[in-house]
Amino acid sequence: MAGKKSPNGSRSDPEGTTEARRAPMREFSRSLPMSLLRAREAVMRQFRPSLRNHGLTEQQWRILRALTAVDTIEVTELARVAFLLGPSLSRILRDLEARDLIERRTAKADLRRGEVSISSKGLKLIEAVAPTSEAIYAEITSRYGARKLAELQDMLAELERGLAEMEVAGEPDAEADE
Amino acid sequence: MAGKKSPNGSRSDPEGTTEARRAPMREFSRSLPMSLLRAREAVMRQFRPSLRNHGLTEQQWRILRALTAVDTIEVTELARVAFLLGPSLSRILRDLEARDLIERRTAKADLRRGEVSISSKGLKLIEAVAPTSEAIYAEITSRYGARKLAELQDMLAELERGLAEMEVAGEPDAEADE
DNA sequence: GAAATTTGTTTAACATGTTAAGTTATCCGC
DNA sequence: GCGGATAACTTAACATGTTAAACAAATTTC
């Protein structure tokens, strides 16, 4: 398994004369988005099997996880905390409710708002998954180094902040980009 | 706007007697997967509008971008480089081919393999998008600091490496997790 | 206080992520 | 050289990402 077959098969153009395509702009595989994507994927690959064994997707886990921290939460707030877009959250909540992992009611003060909370069944599920999850996280932490991990997260947070500023700054309507 | 409504609404239980939900395990929003997800999203949010103006999704752009660096590439290799799963790539290539942005033929040496290359139309599209893209990237770089950005990428790469090792190590079949 | 606007949430439509199964072409052993 | 394993894709099926539109309830305007 993992034969590592020669990745450049029959590619023989050492000099580059027939090069119709030059200057890749940037190594591409080293672009920031790709780096972040690969790193995150590498992390999630560790957790997915365990979640899957418990019949949960990553996003469903995020939601249940967020719900354990509060008594009740409104849909919009939950979307913000679990970092999901409204439509995704809407669908997932429908499914989680059908599986009796969460409970919903509408706020009496504002009938538009929905209030969500985890059910006892949901809590049991969380408790069943948490140990494995924590173990994996601990393993990652010790392997990478707690200090370094914290530093990485700080850098990511700062990147986030800086980009948030860019958005308010340069956005001249965005239309008509030729 | 951004009312910052008290996130713990009617939550007044300082000691924790009626606590049905305790110990969030971790601040959650500070978990590594969430940090990486938010950071990446913050980055992509900068690029998406421009790509959209040119009728490209992020993944389509990744593929075309990867194709400009080579003369021809096999589907599997392309999947590895653009970091896409086979099925996703398969669908996207079908669409890109229908739009005449790429060209495909089967390798004569191995009829299973498909060889992909960018078309002249695809190249033109890339050339139209690249300037804006590069400008955004430059802006991000200067705002965050080139030095720091490189350091971040190094740390991400190391994280990836470490996690790759974890996979070969601990994987006792994964079945029967309770 | 009714019309216009805004807000909270859901539905719709299309693209991708993810795993499993299907197809066709090679390879490998005997 | 045939038959079973492999390999390279592709299809299928279901879940989520993403943007736009629909909807109903609340808020603002006049």
PDB file of N, CA and C (backbone and C1' of nucleotides) in Angstrom, chain B residues 41 48 52 74-76 87 90-91 104 112-114, chain D residues 6-14 17-20:
ATOM      1  N   GLU B  41     -11.277  30.527   6.212  1.00  0.00           N
ATOM      2  CA  GLU B  41     -12.468  31.196   5.709  1.00  0.00           C
ATOM      3  C   GLU B  41     -12.206  32.692   5.566  1.00  0.00           C
ATOM      4  N   ARG B  48     -13.007  35.091  -2.913  1.00  0.00           N
ATOM      5  CA  ARG B  48     -14.231  34.592  -3.536  1.00  0.00           C
ATOM      6  C   ARG B  48     -14.939  35.600  -4.442  1.00  0.00           C
ATOM      7  N   ARG B  52     -15.715  34.830  -8.269  1.00  0.00           N
ATOM      8  CA  ARG B  52     -17.119  34.768  -8.658  1.00  0.00           C
ATOM      9  C   ARG B  52     -17.405  35.683  -9.854  1.00  0.00           C
ATOM     10  N   GLU B  74      -1.990  13.841 -15.194  1.00  0.00           N
ATOM     11  CA  GLU B  74      -2.996  12.793 -15.051  1.00  0.00           C
ATOM     12  C   GLU B  74      -3.967  13.160 -13.941  1.00  0.00           C
ATOM     13  N   VAL B  75      -5.155  12.625 -14.042  1.00  0.00           N
ATOM     14  CA  VAL B  75      -6.225  12.983 -13.114  1.00  0.00           C
ATOM     15  C   VAL B  75      -5.821  12.742 -11.659  1.00  0.00           C
ATOM     16  N   THR B  76      -5.234  11.621 -11.376  1.00  0.00           N
ATOM     17  CA  THR B  76      -4.855  11.303 -10.006  1.00  0.00           C
ATOM     18  C   THR B  76      -3.837  12.296  -9.471  1.00  0.00           C
ATOM     19  N   PRO B  87     -13.884  11.993  -6.620  1.00  0.00           N
ATOM     20  CA  PRO B  87     -15.241  12.279  -7.093  1.00  0.00           C
ATOM     21  C   PRO B  87     -15.485  13.765  -7.362  1.00  0.00           C
ATOM     22  N   SER B  90     -13.655  14.663 -10.513  1.00  0.00           N
ATOM     23  CA  SER B  90     -14.323  14.076 -11.673  1.00  0.00           C
ATOM     24  C   SER B  90     -15.464  14.972 -12.156  1.00  0.00           C
ATOM     25  N   ARG B  91     -16.278  15.406 -11.230  1.00  0.00           N
ATOM     26  CA  ARG B  91     -17.402  16.281 -11.589  1.00  0.00           C
ATOM     27  C   ARG B  91     -16.932  17.609 -12.155  1.00  0.00           C
ATOM     28  N   ARG B 104      -9.131  17.079 -22.507  1.00  0.00           N
ATOM     29  CA  ARG B 104      -8.787  15.764 -21.965  1.00  0.00           C
ATOM     30  C   ARG B 104      -8.583  14.765 -23.089  1.00  0.00           C
ATOM     31  N   ARG B 112      -6.726   3.513 -18.943  1.00  0.00           N
ATOM     32  CA  ARG B 112      -7.473   3.905 -17.752  1.00  0.00           C
ATOM     33  C   ARG B 112      -7.198   5.360 -17.411  1.00  0.00           C
ATOM     34  N   ARG B 113      -6.008   5.770 -17.707  1.00  0.00           N
ATOM     35  CA  ARG B 113      -5.574   7.117 -17.309  1.00  0.00           C
ATOM     36  C   ARG B 113      -6.116   8.223 -18.211  1.00  0.00           C
ATOM     37  N   GLY B 114      -6.479   9.316 -17.586  1.00  0.00           N
ATOM     38  CA  GLY B 114      -6.914  10.465 -18.347  1.00  0.00           C
ATOM     39  C   GLY B 114      -5.878  11.563 -18.236  1.00  0.00           C
TER      40      GLY B 114
ATOM     41  P    DT D   6      -4.943  -7.119  -3.892  1.00  0.00           P
ATOM     42  O5'  DT D   6      -4.284  -6.036  -4.865  1.00  0.00           O
ATOM     43  C5'  DT D   6      -4.568  -6.125  -6.262  1.00  0.00           C
ATOM     44  C4'  DT D   6      -3.833  -5.039  -6.987  1.00  0.00           C
ATOM     45  C3'  DT D   6      -4.075  -3.641  -6.436  1.00  0.00           C
ATOM     46  O3'  DT D   6      -2.962  -2.825  -6.756  1.00  0.00           O
ATOM     47  C1'  DT D   6      -5.178  -3.863  -8.531  1.00  0.00           C
ATOM     48  P    DA D   7      -2.922  -1.321  -6.226  1.00  0.00           P
ATOM     49  O5'  DA D   7      -3.145  -0.435  -7.530  1.00  0.00           O
ATOM     50  C5'  DA D   7      -2.909  -1.013  -8.820  1.00  0.00           C
ATOM     51  C4'  DA D   7      -3.276  -0.019  -9.907  1.00  0.00           C
ATOM     52  C3'  DA D   7      -3.548   1.406  -9.431  1.00  0.00           C
ATOM     53  O3'  DA D   7      -3.147   2.294 -10.471  1.00  0.00           O
ATOM     54  C1'  DA D   7      -5.532   0.502 -10.336  1.00  0.00           C
ATOM     55  P    DA D   8      -3.202   3.869 -10.281  1.00  0.00           P
ATOM     56  O5'  DA D   8      -4.439   4.341 -11.175  1.00  0.00           O
ATOM     57  C5'  DA D   8      -4.301   4.353 -12.576  1.00  0.00           C
ATOM     58  C4'  DA D   8      -5.575   4.867 -13.223  1.00  0.00           C
ATOM     59  C3'  DA D   8      -6.040   6.238 -12.696  1.00  0.00           C
ATOM     60  O3'  DA D   8      -6.646   6.956 -13.769  1.00  0.00           O
ATOM     61  C1'  DA D   8      -7.718   4.657 -12.349  1.00  0.00           C
ATOM     62  P    DC D   9      -6.526   8.529 -13.840  1.00  0.00           P
ATOM     63  O5'  DC D   9      -7.662   9.146 -12.955  1.00  0.00           O
ATOM     64  C5'  DC D   9      -8.755   8.403 -12.461  1.00  0.00           C
ATOM     65  C4'  DC D   9      -9.788   8.093 -13.543  1.00  0.00           C
ATOM     66  C3'  DC D   9     -11.006   8.976 -13.481  1.00  0.00           C
ATOM     67  O3'  DC D   9     -11.595   9.219 -14.757  1.00  0.00           O
ATOM     68  C1'  DC D   9     -11.584   6.755 -12.822  1.00  0.00           C
ATOM     69  P    DT D  10     -12.746  10.377 -14.830  1.00  0.00           P
ATOM     70  O5'  DT D  10     -14.070   9.567 -14.457  1.00  0.00           O
ATOM     71  C5'  DT D  10     -14.422   8.429 -15.229  1.00  0.00           C
ATOM     72  C4'  DT D  10     -15.765   7.870 -14.780  1.00  0.00           C
ATOM     73  C3'  DT D  10     -16.861   8.915 -14.516  1.00  0.00           C
ATOM     74  O3'  DT D  10     -18.038   8.437 -15.115  1.00  0.00           O
ATOM     75  C1'  DT D  10     -16.595   7.552 -12.620  1.00  0.00           C
ATOM     76  P    DT D  11     -19.349   9.339 -15.218  1.00  0.00           P
ATOM     77  O5'  DT D  11     -20.466   8.518 -14.391  1.00  0.00           O
ATOM     78  C5'  DT D  11     -20.054   7.506 -13.552  1.00  0.00           C
ATOM     79  C4'  DT D  11     -21.230   6.850 -12.858  1.00  0.00           C
ATOM     80  C3'  DT D  11     -22.449   7.717 -12.554  1.00  0.00           C
ATOM     81  O3'  DT D  11     -23.596   6.880 -12.496  1.00  0.00           O
ATOM     82  C1'  DT D  11     -21.306   7.214 -10.539  1.00  0.00           C
ATOM     83  P    DA D  12     -25.035   7.464 -12.071  1.00  0.00           P
ATOM     84  O5'  DA D  12     -25.059   7.203 -10.491  1.00  0.00           O
ATOM     85  C5'  DA D  12     -24.649   5.930  -9.991  1.00  0.00           C
ATOM     86  C4'  DA D  12     -24.985   5.797  -8.529  1.00  0.00           C
ATOM     87  C3'  DA D  12     -26.160   6.646  -8.032  1.00  0.00           C
ATOM     88  O3'  DA D  12     -26.865   5.873  -7.077  1.00  0.00           O
ATOM     89  C1'  DA D  12     -24.220   7.223  -6.815  1.00  0.00           C
ATOM     90  P    DA D  13     -28.264   6.376  -6.526  1.00  0.00           P
ATOM     91  O5'  DA D  13     -27.869   6.906  -5.069  1.00  0.00           O
ATOM     92  C5'  DA D  13     -27.154   6.029  -4.191  1.00  0.00           C
ATOM     93  C4'  DA D  13     -26.911   6.724  -2.870  1.00  0.00           C
ATOM     94  C3'  DA D  13     -28.032   7.683  -2.454  1.00  0.00           C
ATOM     95  O3'  DA D  13     -28.210   7.571  -1.056  1.00  0.00           O
ATOM     96  C1'  DA D  13     -25.984   8.836  -2.546  1.00  0.00           C
ATOM     97  P    DC D  14     -29.515   8.251  -0.384  1.00  0.00           P
ATOM     98  O5'  DC D  14     -28.814   9.250   0.632  1.00  0.00           O
ATOM     99  C5'  DC D  14     -27.867   8.707   1.562  1.00  0.00           C
ATOM    100  C4'  DC D  14     -26.962   9.808   2.072  1.00  0.00           C
ATOM    101  C3'  DC D  14     -27.715  11.027   2.643  1.00  0.00           C
ATOM    102  O3'  DC D  14     -27.085  11.365   3.859  1.00  0.00           O
ATOM    103  C1'  DC D  14     -26.077  11.712   1.148  1.00  0.00           C
ATOM    104  P    DG D  17     -20.783  23.178   6.156  1.00  0.00           P
ATOM    105  O5'  DG D  17     -20.568  23.667   4.650  1.00  0.00           O
ATOM    106  C5'  DG D  17     -19.311  23.443   4.021  1.00  0.00           C
ATOM    107  C4'  DG D  17     -19.150  24.341   2.790  1.00  0.00           C
ATOM    108  C3'  DG D  17     -19.321  25.833   3.047  1.00  0.00           C
ATOM    109  O3'  DG D  17     -18.467  26.539   2.144  1.00  0.00           O
ATOM    110  C1'  DG D  17     -20.996  25.097   1.546  1.00  0.00           C
ATOM    111  P    DT D  18     -18.230  28.078   2.213  1.00  0.00           P
ATOM    112  O5'  DT D  18     -19.392  28.596   1.250  1.00  0.00           O
ATOM    113  C5'  DT D  18     -19.369  28.222  -0.117  1.00  0.00           C
ATOM    114  C4'  DT D  18     -20.437  28.961  -0.886  1.00  0.00           C
ATOM    115  C3'  DT D  18     -20.811  30.327  -0.310  1.00  0.00           C
ATOM    116  O3'  DT D  18     -20.733  31.285  -1.344  1.00  0.00           O
ATOM    117  C1'  DT D  18     -22.754  29.032  -0.735  1.00  0.00           C
ATOM    118  P    DT D  19     -20.815  32.844  -0.981  1.00  0.00           P
ATOM    119  O5'  DT D  19     -22.171  33.261  -1.735  1.00  0.00           O
ATOM    120  C5'  DT D  19     -22.283  32.955  -3.116  1.00  0.00           C
ATOM    121  C4'  DT D  19     -23.729  33.032  -3.560  1.00  0.00           C
ATOM    122  C3'  DT D  19     -24.448  34.327  -3.185  1.00  0.00           C
ATOM    123  O3'  DT D  19     -24.951  34.908  -4.375  1.00  0.00           O
ATOM    124  C1'  DT D  19     -25.777  32.440  -2.646  1.00  0.00           C
ATOM    125  P    DA D  20     -25.765  36.287  -4.341  1.00  0.00           P
ATOM    126  O5'  DA D  20     -27.274  35.772  -4.468  1.00  0.00           O
ATOM    127  C5'  DA D  20     -27.567  34.813  -5.487  1.00  0.00           C
ATOM    128  C4'  DA D  20     -29.034  34.459  -5.453  1.00  0.00           C
ATOM    129  C3'  DA D  20     -29.969  35.631  -5.196  1.00  0.00           C
ATOM    130  O3'  DA D  20     -31.078  35.516  -6.078  1.00  0.00           O
ATOM    131  C1'  DA D  20     -30.372  33.941  -3.599  1.00  0.00           C
TER     132       DA D  20
END
